[in-house]
Coordinates of C-alpha atoms and ligand atoms in Angstrom, one line a residue:
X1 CA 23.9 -4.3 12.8
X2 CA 21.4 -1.1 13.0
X3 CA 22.8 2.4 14.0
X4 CA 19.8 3.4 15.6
X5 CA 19.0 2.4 18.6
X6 CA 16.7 -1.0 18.2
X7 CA 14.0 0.1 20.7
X8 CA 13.3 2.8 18.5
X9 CA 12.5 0.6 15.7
X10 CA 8.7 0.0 15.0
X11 CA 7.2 -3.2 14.4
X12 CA 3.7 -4.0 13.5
X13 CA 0.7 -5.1 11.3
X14 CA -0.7 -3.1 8.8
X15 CA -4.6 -3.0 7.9
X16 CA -6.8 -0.6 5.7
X17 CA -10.3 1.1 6.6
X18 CA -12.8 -0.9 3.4
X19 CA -10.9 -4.0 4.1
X20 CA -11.0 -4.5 7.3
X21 CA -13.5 -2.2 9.0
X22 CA -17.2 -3.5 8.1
X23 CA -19.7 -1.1 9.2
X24 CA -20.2 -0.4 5.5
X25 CA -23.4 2.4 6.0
X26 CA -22.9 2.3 10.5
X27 CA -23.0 5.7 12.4
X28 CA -23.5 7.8 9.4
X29 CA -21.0 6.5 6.8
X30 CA -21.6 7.9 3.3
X31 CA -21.0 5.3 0.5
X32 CA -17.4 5.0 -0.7
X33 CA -16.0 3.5 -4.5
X34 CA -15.9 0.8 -3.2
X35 CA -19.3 0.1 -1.8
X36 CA -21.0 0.5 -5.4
X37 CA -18.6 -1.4 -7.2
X38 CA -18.3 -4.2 -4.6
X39 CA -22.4 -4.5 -4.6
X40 CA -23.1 -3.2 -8.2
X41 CA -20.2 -3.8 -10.6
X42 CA -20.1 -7.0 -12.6
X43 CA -17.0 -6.7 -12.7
X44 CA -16.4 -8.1 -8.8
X45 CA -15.6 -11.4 -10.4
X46 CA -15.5 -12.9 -6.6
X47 CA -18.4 -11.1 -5.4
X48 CA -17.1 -10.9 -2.4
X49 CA -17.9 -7.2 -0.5
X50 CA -16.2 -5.9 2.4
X51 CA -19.8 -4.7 4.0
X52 CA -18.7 -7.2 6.8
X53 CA -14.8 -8.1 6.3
X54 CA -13.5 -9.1 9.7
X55 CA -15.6 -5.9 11.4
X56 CA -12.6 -4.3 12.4
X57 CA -15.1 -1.3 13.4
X58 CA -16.9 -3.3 16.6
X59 CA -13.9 -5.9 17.3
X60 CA -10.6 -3.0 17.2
X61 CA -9.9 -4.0 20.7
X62 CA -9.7 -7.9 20.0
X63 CA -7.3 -7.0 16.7
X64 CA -4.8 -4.8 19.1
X65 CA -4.8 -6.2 22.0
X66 CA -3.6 -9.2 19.8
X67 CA -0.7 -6.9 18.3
X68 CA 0.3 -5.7 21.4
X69 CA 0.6 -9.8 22.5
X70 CA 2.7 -10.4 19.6
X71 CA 5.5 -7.8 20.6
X72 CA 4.4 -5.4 18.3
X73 CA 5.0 -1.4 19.0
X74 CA 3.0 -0.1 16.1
X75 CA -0.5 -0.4 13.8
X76 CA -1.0 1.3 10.6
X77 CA -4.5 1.6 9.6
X78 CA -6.3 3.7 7.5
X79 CA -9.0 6.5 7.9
X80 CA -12.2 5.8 6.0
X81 CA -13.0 9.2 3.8
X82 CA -16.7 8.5 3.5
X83 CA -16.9 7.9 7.3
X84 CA -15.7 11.6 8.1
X85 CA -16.7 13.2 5.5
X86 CA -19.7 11.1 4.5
X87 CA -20.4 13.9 1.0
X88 CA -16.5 14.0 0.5
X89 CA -16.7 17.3 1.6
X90 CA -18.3 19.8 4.1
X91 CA -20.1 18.6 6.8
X92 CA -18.1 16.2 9.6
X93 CA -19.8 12.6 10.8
X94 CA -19.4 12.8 14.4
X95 CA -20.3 8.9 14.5
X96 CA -16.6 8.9 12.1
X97 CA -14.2 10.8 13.9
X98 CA -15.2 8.8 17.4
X99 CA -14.5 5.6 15.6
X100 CA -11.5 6.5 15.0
X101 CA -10.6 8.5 18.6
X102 CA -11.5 4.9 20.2
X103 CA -8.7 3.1 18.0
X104 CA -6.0 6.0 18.4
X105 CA -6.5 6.0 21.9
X106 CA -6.5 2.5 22.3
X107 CA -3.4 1.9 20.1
X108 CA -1.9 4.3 22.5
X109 CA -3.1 2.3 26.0
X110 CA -1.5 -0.2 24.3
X111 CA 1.6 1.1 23.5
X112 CA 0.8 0.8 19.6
X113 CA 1.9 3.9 17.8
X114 CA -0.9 4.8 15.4
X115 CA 0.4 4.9 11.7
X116 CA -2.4 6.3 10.0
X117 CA -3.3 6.6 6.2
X118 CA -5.8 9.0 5.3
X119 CA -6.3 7.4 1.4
X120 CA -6.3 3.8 0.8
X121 CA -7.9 3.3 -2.7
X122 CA -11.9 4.1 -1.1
X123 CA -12.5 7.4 -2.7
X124 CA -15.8 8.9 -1.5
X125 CA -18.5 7.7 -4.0
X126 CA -20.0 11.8 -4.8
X127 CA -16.0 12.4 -5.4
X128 CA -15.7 9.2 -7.5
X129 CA -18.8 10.0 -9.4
X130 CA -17.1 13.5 -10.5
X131 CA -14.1 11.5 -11.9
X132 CA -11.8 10.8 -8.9
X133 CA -8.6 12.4 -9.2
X134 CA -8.5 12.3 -12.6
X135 CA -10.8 15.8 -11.6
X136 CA -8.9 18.7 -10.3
X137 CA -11.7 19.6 -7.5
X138 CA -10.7 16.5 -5.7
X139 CA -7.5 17.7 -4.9
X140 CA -9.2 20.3 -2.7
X141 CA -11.4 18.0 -1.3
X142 CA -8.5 16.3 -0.4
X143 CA -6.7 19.1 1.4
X144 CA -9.9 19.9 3.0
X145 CA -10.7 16.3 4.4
X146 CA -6.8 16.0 5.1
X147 CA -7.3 19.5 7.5
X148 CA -10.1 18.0 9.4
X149 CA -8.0 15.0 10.3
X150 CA -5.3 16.8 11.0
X151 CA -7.5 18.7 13.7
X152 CA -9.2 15.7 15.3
X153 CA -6.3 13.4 15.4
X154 CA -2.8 15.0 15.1
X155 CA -2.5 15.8 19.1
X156 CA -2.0 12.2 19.4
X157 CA -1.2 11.0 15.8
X158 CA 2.8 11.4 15.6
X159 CA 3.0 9.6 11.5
X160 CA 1.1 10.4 8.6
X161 CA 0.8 9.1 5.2
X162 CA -1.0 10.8 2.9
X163 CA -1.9 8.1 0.3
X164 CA -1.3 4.6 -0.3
X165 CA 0.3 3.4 -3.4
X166 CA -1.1 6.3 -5.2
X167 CA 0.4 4.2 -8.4
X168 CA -0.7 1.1 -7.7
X169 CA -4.5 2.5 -7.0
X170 CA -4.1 4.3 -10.8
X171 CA -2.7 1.8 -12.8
X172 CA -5.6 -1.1 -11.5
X173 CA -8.4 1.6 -12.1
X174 CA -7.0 3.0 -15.5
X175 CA -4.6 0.7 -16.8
X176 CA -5.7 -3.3 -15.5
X177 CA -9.7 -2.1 -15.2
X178 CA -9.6 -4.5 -12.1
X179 CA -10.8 -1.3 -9.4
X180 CA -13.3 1.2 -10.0
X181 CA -14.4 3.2 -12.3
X182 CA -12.5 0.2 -14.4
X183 CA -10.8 1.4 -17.5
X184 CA -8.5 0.3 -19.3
X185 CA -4.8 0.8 -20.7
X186 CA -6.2 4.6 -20.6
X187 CA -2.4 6.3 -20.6
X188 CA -4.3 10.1 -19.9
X189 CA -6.0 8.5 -17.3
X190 CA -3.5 7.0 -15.4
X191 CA -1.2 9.5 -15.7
X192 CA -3.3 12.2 -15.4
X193 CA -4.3 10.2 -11.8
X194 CA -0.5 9.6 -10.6
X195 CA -0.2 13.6 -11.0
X196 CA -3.5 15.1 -8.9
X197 CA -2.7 12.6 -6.1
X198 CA 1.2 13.6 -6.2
X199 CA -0.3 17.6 -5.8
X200 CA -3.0 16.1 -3.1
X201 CA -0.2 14.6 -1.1
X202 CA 2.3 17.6 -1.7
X203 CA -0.6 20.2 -1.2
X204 CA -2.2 17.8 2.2
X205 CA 1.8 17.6 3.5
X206 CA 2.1 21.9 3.6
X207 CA -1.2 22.2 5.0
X208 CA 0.4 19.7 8.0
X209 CA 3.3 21.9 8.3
X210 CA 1.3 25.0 8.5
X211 CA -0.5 23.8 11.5
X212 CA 2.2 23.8 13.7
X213 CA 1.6 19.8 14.4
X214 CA 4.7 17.8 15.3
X215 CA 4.4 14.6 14.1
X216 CA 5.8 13.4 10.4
X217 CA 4.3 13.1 7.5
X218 CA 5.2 10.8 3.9
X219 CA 3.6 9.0 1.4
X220 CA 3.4 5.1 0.5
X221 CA 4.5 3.8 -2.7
X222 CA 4.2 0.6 -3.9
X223 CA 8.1 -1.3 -4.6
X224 CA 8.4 -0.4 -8.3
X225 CA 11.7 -0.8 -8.6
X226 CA 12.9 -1.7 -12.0
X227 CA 15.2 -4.4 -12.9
X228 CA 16.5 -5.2 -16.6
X229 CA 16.7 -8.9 -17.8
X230 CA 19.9 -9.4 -19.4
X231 CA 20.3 -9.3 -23.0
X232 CA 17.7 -6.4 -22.9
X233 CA 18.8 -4.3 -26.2
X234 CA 18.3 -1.2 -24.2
X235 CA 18.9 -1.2 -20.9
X236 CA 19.3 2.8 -20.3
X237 CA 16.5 3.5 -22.4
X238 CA 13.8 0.7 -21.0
X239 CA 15.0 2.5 -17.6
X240 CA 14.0 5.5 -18.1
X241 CA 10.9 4.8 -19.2
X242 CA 9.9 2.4 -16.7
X243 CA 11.0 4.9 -14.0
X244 CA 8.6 7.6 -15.6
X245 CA 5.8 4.7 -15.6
X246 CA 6.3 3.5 -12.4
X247 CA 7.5 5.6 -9.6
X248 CA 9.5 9.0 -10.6
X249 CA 6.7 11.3 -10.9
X250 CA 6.0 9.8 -7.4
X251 CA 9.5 10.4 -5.9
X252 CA 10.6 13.1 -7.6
X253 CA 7.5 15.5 -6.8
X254 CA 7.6 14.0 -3.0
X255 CA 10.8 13.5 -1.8
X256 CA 12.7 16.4 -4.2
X257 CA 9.8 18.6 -4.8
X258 CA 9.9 18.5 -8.2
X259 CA 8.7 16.8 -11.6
X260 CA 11.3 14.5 -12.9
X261 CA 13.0 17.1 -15.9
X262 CA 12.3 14.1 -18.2
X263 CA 8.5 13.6 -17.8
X264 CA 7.0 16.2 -20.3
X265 CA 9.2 14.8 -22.8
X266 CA 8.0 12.0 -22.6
X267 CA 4.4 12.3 -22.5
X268 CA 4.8 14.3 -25.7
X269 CA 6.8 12.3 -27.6
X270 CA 4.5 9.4 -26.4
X271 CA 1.1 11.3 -27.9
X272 CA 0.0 11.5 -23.7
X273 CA -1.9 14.5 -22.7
X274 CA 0.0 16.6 -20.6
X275 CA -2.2 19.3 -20.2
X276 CA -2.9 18.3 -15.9
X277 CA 0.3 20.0 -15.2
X278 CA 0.2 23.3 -14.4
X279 CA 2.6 26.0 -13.1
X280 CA 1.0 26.3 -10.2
X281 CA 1.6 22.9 -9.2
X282 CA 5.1 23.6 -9.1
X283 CA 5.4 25.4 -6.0
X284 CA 2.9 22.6 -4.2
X285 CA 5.9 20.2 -4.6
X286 CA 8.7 22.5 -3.2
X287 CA 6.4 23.2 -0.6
X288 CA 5.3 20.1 0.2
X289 CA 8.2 16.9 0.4
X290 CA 7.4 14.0 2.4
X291 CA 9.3 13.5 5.7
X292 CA 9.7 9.7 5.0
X293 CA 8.9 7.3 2.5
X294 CA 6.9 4.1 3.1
X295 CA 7.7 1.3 1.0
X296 CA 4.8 -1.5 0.3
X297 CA 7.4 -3.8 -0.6
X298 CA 6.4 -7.1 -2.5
X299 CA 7.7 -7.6 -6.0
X300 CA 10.0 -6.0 -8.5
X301 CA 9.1 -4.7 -12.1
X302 CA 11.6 -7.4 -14.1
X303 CA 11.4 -6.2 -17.8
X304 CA 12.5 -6.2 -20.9
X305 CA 12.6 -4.9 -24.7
X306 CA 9.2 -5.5 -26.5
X307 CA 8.4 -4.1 -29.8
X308 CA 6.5 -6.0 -31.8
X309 CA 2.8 -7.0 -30.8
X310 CA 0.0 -4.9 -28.8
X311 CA 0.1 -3.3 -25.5
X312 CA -1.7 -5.6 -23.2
X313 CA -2.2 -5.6 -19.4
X314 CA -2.0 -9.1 -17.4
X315 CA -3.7 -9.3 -13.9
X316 CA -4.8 -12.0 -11.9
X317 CA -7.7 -12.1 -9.6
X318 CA -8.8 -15.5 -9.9
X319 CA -5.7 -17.1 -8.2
X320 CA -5.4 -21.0 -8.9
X321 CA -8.6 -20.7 -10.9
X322 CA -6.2 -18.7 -13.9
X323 CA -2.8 -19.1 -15.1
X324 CA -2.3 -15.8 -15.8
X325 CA 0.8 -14.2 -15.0
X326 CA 0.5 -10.4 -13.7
X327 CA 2.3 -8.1 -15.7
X328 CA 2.1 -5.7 -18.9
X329 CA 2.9 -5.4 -22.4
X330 CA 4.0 -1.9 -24.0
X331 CA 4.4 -1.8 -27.5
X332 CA 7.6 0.0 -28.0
X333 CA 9.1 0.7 -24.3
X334 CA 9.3 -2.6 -22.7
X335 CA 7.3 -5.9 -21.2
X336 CA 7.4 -7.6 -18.3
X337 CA 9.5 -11.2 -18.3
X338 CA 10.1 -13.9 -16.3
X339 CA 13.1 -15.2 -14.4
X340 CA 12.9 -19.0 -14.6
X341 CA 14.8 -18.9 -11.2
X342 CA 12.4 -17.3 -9.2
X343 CA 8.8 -18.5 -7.5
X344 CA 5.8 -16.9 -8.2
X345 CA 2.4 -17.3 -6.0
X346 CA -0.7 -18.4 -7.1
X347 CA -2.0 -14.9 -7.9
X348 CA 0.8 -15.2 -11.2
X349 CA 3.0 -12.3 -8.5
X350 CA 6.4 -13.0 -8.4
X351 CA 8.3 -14.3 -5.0
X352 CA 11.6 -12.1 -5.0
X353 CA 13.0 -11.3 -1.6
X354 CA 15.9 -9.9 -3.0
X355 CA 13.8 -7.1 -4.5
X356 CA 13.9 -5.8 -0.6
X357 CA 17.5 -5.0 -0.3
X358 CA 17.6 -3.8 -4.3
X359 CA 14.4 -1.3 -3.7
X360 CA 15.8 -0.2 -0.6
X361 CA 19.5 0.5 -2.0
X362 CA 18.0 2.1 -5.1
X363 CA 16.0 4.2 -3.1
X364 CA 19.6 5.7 -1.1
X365 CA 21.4 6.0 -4.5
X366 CA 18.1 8.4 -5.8
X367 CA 17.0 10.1 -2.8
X368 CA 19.9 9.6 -0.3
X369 CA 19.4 9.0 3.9
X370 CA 15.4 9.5 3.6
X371 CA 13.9 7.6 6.6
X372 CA 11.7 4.5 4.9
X373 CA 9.6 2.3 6.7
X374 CA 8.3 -0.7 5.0
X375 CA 5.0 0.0 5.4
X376 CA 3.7 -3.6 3.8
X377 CA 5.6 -6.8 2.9
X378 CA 3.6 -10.3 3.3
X379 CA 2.2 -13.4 1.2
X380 CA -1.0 -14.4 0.3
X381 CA -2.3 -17.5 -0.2
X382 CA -4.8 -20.0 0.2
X383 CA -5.1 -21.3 3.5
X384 CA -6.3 -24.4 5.9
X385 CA -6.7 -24.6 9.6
X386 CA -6.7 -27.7 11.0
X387 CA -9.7 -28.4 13.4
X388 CA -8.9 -25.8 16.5
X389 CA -8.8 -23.0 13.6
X390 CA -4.7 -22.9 13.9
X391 CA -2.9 -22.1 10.7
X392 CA 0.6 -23.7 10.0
X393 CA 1.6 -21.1 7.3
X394 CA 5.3 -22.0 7.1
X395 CA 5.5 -20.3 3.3
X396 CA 4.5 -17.2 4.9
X397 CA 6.9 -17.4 7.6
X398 CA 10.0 -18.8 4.8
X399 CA 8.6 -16.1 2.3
X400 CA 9.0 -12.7 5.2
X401 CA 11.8 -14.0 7.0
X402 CA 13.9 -13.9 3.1
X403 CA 12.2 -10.2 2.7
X404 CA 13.2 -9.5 6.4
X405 CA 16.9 -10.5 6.0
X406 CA 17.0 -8.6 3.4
X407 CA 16.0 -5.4 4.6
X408 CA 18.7 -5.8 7.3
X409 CA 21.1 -6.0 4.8
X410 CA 20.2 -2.9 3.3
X411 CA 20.6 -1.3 6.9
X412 CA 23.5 -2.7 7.4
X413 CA 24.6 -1.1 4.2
X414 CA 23.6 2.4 5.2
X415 CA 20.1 2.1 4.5
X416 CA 18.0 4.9 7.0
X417 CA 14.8 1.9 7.8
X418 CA 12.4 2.9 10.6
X419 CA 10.4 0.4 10.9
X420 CA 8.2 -3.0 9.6
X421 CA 4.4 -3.8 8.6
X422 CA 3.2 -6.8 8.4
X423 CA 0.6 -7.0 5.9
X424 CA -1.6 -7.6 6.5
X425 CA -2.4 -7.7 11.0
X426 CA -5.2 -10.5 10.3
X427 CA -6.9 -12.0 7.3
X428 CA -8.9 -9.0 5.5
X429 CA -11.0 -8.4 2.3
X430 CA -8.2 -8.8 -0.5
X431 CA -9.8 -6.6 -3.5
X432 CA -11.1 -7.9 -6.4
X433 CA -9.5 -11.4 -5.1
X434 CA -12.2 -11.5 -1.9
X435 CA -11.7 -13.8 1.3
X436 CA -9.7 -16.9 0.1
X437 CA -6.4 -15.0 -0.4
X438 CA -4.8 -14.5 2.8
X439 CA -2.2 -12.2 4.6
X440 CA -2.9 -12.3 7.6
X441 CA -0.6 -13.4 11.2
X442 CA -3.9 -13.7 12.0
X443 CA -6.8 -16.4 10.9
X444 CA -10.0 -14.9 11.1
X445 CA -12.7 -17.4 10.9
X446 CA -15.4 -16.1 7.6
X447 CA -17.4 -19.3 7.8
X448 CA -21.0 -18.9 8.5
X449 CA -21.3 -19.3 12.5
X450 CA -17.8 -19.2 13.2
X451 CA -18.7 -15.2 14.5
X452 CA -15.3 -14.3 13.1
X453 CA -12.9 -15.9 15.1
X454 CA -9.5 -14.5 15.5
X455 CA -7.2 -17.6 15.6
X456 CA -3.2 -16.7 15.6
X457 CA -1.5 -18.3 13.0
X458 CA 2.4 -19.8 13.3
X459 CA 3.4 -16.5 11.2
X460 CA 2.4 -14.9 15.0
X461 CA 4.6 -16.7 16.7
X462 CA 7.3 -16.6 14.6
X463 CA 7.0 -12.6 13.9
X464 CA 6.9 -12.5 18.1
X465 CA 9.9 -14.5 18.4
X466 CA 11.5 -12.2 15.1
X467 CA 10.8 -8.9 17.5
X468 CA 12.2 -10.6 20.8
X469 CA 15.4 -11.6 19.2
X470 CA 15.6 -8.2 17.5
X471 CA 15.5 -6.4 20.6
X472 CA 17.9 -9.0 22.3
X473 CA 20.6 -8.1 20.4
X474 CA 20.8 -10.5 18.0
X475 CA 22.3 -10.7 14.3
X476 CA 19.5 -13.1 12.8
X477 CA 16.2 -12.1 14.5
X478 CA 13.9 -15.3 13.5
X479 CA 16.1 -17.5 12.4
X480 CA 16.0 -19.6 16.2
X481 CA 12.0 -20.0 16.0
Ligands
BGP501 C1 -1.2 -3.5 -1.5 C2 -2.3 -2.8 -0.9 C3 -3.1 -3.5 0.1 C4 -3.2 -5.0 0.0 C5 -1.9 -5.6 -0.6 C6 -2.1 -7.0 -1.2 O1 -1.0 -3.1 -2.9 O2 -1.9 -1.5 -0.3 O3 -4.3 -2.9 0.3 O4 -4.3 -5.4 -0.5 O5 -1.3 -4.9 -1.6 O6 -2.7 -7.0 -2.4 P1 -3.9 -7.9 -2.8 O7 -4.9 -7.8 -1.7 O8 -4.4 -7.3 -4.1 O9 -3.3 -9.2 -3.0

C-alpha cells in the first residue's frame, strides 16, 4: 500500500507546552499570553487556566512511558518560549532548557523521536505586550529564541517545526477574538500576523540551515483546504479568495519561497493594509522553504457565495451549552455553509473524514511530492469513565479510523505521508473550551483528589492494535480491533 518502508513510518501523540505542561511560574518561567489572559481576561468564558493542566512538567515520564506502551515511535510536543527565554529575549533559564533535555532524552530511551515545536500559540507576555507579531521586532526575537534551541537541542532533535498553525493562532486572536489580545474581524491584523510569522518561520528555517544541523525542519498548518458547495455562483473566484484567506500566503512563502503573485492584489482591491510586506522579506522566503509540511488535519473550509448581509465570525467555546455553528461570514467573498450530510460535534466543528484524503491530494496537486506528516487529527468530546476511570470512547475510535483510512488512500495515490499524531497523547487544557472537551487516548483524572490519574482509554488500545497491524503488513490497519 505504502512505498516506503513501513518501519520508517512514525506514529504518535501530539501535546503542546501551556496545555499540557503545568508549572505555570516553576524553575524560572517568565509569564507567557496565555498566563494573563487565562488568570486576567474576562474573556476565559470557562475559566479554566492551564497553571496545572495534567503537569506534564513533573509526570513526562508517566505520559511516554505510556506512548512507548501503545506502539508509538514518536511524540511531538512543544517548547515553552517563556520557559527559555523567560523576557522573550536575552538571557537563557537554565531551569528551561533542562526541562526540556530530561524529555528529549527520555523520548529518546524510549525510542520516541522528539517532534518538537518551538511556537504553539503562548507568545512570551513582554513580546505580546509589544503587539505579538503583528510587531516586526518579534520576528527577531523569534530567530533569536529559535538559535538558542537550535544549540541546546538540535544534537539530538532530528524534526523541527517552526510554528503551529500560524493561521489558526491569527485568525482566533484577530478575527474570532476568542485568544489573546482578542480582536476582532481586524483584516490588518490578521493579515498583517499570517505574514511576520511566515518571515519568522522562513527567517528561523535559514538560520537552521546555517548551523550545519542535520535534522529537518517545516512548519504546521492547520487543514484549510477549501471546498465549494454546489450551486456556488463563483466557484473560481470564491477559490481564490478563500486560498488567499486561508492558507496560500502560508504555503506559498514556505514551501515555494515566495508570496502567492495574487496577494497584493488583493489586499488592495480589498482596502487591507499591505504596507508589512517588504522587499526584504523576499529573499527570507527563497532562503528559507520548509523541508516538510505538517498537516493538523480536522475539518475542511465548505463555502459558498454570500453577498448580502455583514461579515460576522461564528465560534464556539461553550460546546453543548451553544448552538453555534463555527464558521464566518464575508460580505462579498464567500460564507461558510453546511452539508446536511455530514456530522458535526458538539463544539458546532464539522466531522468530515473525507477532508483527509482531499487536503492531502490538494496539497500534491500545489506543492507536488513534499513529505507531510499529519501532525494532529482527533475528536473532542465530552467524556464519562465508568467507575475504574476507563473510557469507552468508540466515537473517537469510529471518528480517526475514517480520517486514518483516508490518509492511506491518499498514499496509496501517490501522496509522500511520513507519519501520524494523535491529538492529543492524553486529555489536556483545550483553550478557551477548558477541561471538559477531550482528545485525549489518554483519561487524565482532573477531579479534586484524583492526583491526575492517567487511565488509558479504548482509543489506546485501538490506536496500539492500528500500529501492530500496520507494521504486520496489513491493508486495513484497525479495522480487526
Ligand atoms: C489545534 C491546535 C491544538 C488543539 C487542537 C484542538 O488547532 O493546534 O492546540 O487545541 O486544535 O482544538 P481545541 O482544543 O480548540 O478544540
Amino acid at each position: 500500500m505504502v512505498l516506503m518502508d513501513r518501519k520508517q513510518f512514525l506514529w504518535g501523540g501530539a501535546t503542546a507546552a501551556y496545555q499540557c505542561e503545568g508549572a505555570w511560574n516553576e524553575d524560572g518561567k517568565g509569564l507567557g499570553e496565555w498566563d494573563v489572559f487565562s488568570h486576567e481576561s474576562p474573556l476565559n468564558i470557562n475559566g479554566a487556566t492551564g497553571d496545572v493542566s495534567c503537569d506534564f512538567y513533573h509526570r513526562y515520564q508517566e505520559d511516554l512511558d505510556l506512548a512507548a506502551e501503545g506502539g508509538h515511535n514518536t511524540f511531538r510536543f512543544s517548547i515553552s518560549w517563556s520557559r527559555i527565554l523567560p523576557s522573550g529575549t536575552g538571557e537563557i533559564n537554565q531551569g528551561g532548557v533542562d526541562f526540556y533535555n530530561r524529555v528529549i532524552d527520555y523520548c529518546l530511551s524510549k525510542g520516541l523521536e522528539p517532534n518538537v515545536t518551538l511556537f504553539h500559540y503562548d507568545l512570551p507576555d513582554v513580546l505580546a505586550r509589544k503587539g505579538g507579531f503583528a510587531n516586526r521586532e518579534v520576528i527577531d526575537a523569534f530567530v533569536e529564541y529559535a538559535e538558542v534551541c537550535f544549540r541546546a537541542f538540535g544534537d539530538r532533535v532530528k524534526l523541527w517545526v517552526t510554528i503551529n498553525e500560524p493561521r489558526y493562532y491569527a485568525y482566533c486572536s484577530n478575527m474570532v477574538g476568542n485568544y489573546p489580545p482578542n480582536h476582532e474581524l481586524d483584516f490588518d491584523r490578521y493579515f498583517k500576523v499570517v505574514y511576520n510569522e511566515a518571515v519568522a518561520s522562513s527567517r528561523a528555517v535559514a538560520l537552521y540551515r546555517s548551523l550545519g544541523l542535520d535534522g529537518k525542519i517545516g512548519i504546521v498548518i492547520d487543514n484549510c483546504n477549501v471546498e465549494i458547495a454546489p450551486g456556488t455562483k463563483d466557484p473560481q473566484g470564491i477559490r481564490l479568495k478563500a486560498e488567499l484567506f486561508y492558507d496560500r500566503l502560508m504555503l506559498d512563502t514556505q514551501l515555494r519561497g515566495e508570496l502567492p503573485g495574487a496577494l497584493i492584489p488583493f489586499l488592495r482591491e480589498n482596502g487591507i493594509d499591505d504596507s508589512f510586506v517588504l522587499f526584504e522579506d523576499a529573499l527570507s522566503f527563497e532562503q528559507g522553504t520548509s523541508d516538510f509540511l505538517g498537516l493538523n488535519c480536522y475539518n475542511r473550509m465548505y463555502l459558498t457565495d454570500y453577498s448580502e448581509g455583514p461579515t460576522e465570525v461564528f465560534h464556539n467555546n461553550k460546546g453543548a451549552g451553544s448552538k453555534k455553528k463555527e464558521g464566518i461570514r464575508i460580505k462579498d467573498w464567500f460564507e461558510t455553509t453546511d452539508d446536511p450530510t455530514t456530522k458535526r460535534n458538539l463544539w458546532g466543528r464539522e466531522i468530515y473524514p473525507r477532508c483527509m484524503y482531499n487536503a492531502l491530494m490538494g496539497i500534491k496537486e500545489r506543492y507536488g511530492d513534499i513529505p507531510v506528516y499529519i501532525t494532529e487529527n482527533g475528536h473532542g468530546c465530552y467524556e464519562q469513565a465508568d467507575e475504574s476511570g476507563y473510557v469507552e470512547d468508540d466515537d473517537r475510535i469510529e471518528m480517526m479510523q475514517g480520517y486514518i483510512d483516508n490518509m492511506f488512500e491518499a498514499m496509496k495515490d501517490g501522496c509522500n505521508v511520513r507519519g501520524y499524531y494523535a491529538w492529543s497523547s492524553m486529555d489536556l487544557y483545550s483553550w478557551v473550551n477548558g477541561y471538559e472537551k477531550r482528545y485525549g487516548l489518554v483519561r487524565v483524572d482532573f477531579a479534586e483528589g484524583a492526583d491526575l490519574k492517567r487511565i488509558p482509554k479504548k482509543s489506546y488500545y485501538w490506536f496500539k492494535s492500528l500500529i501492530r497491524d500496520y507494521l504486520a503488513g496489513s491493508e486495513h490497519p484497525g479495522h480487526n480491533y
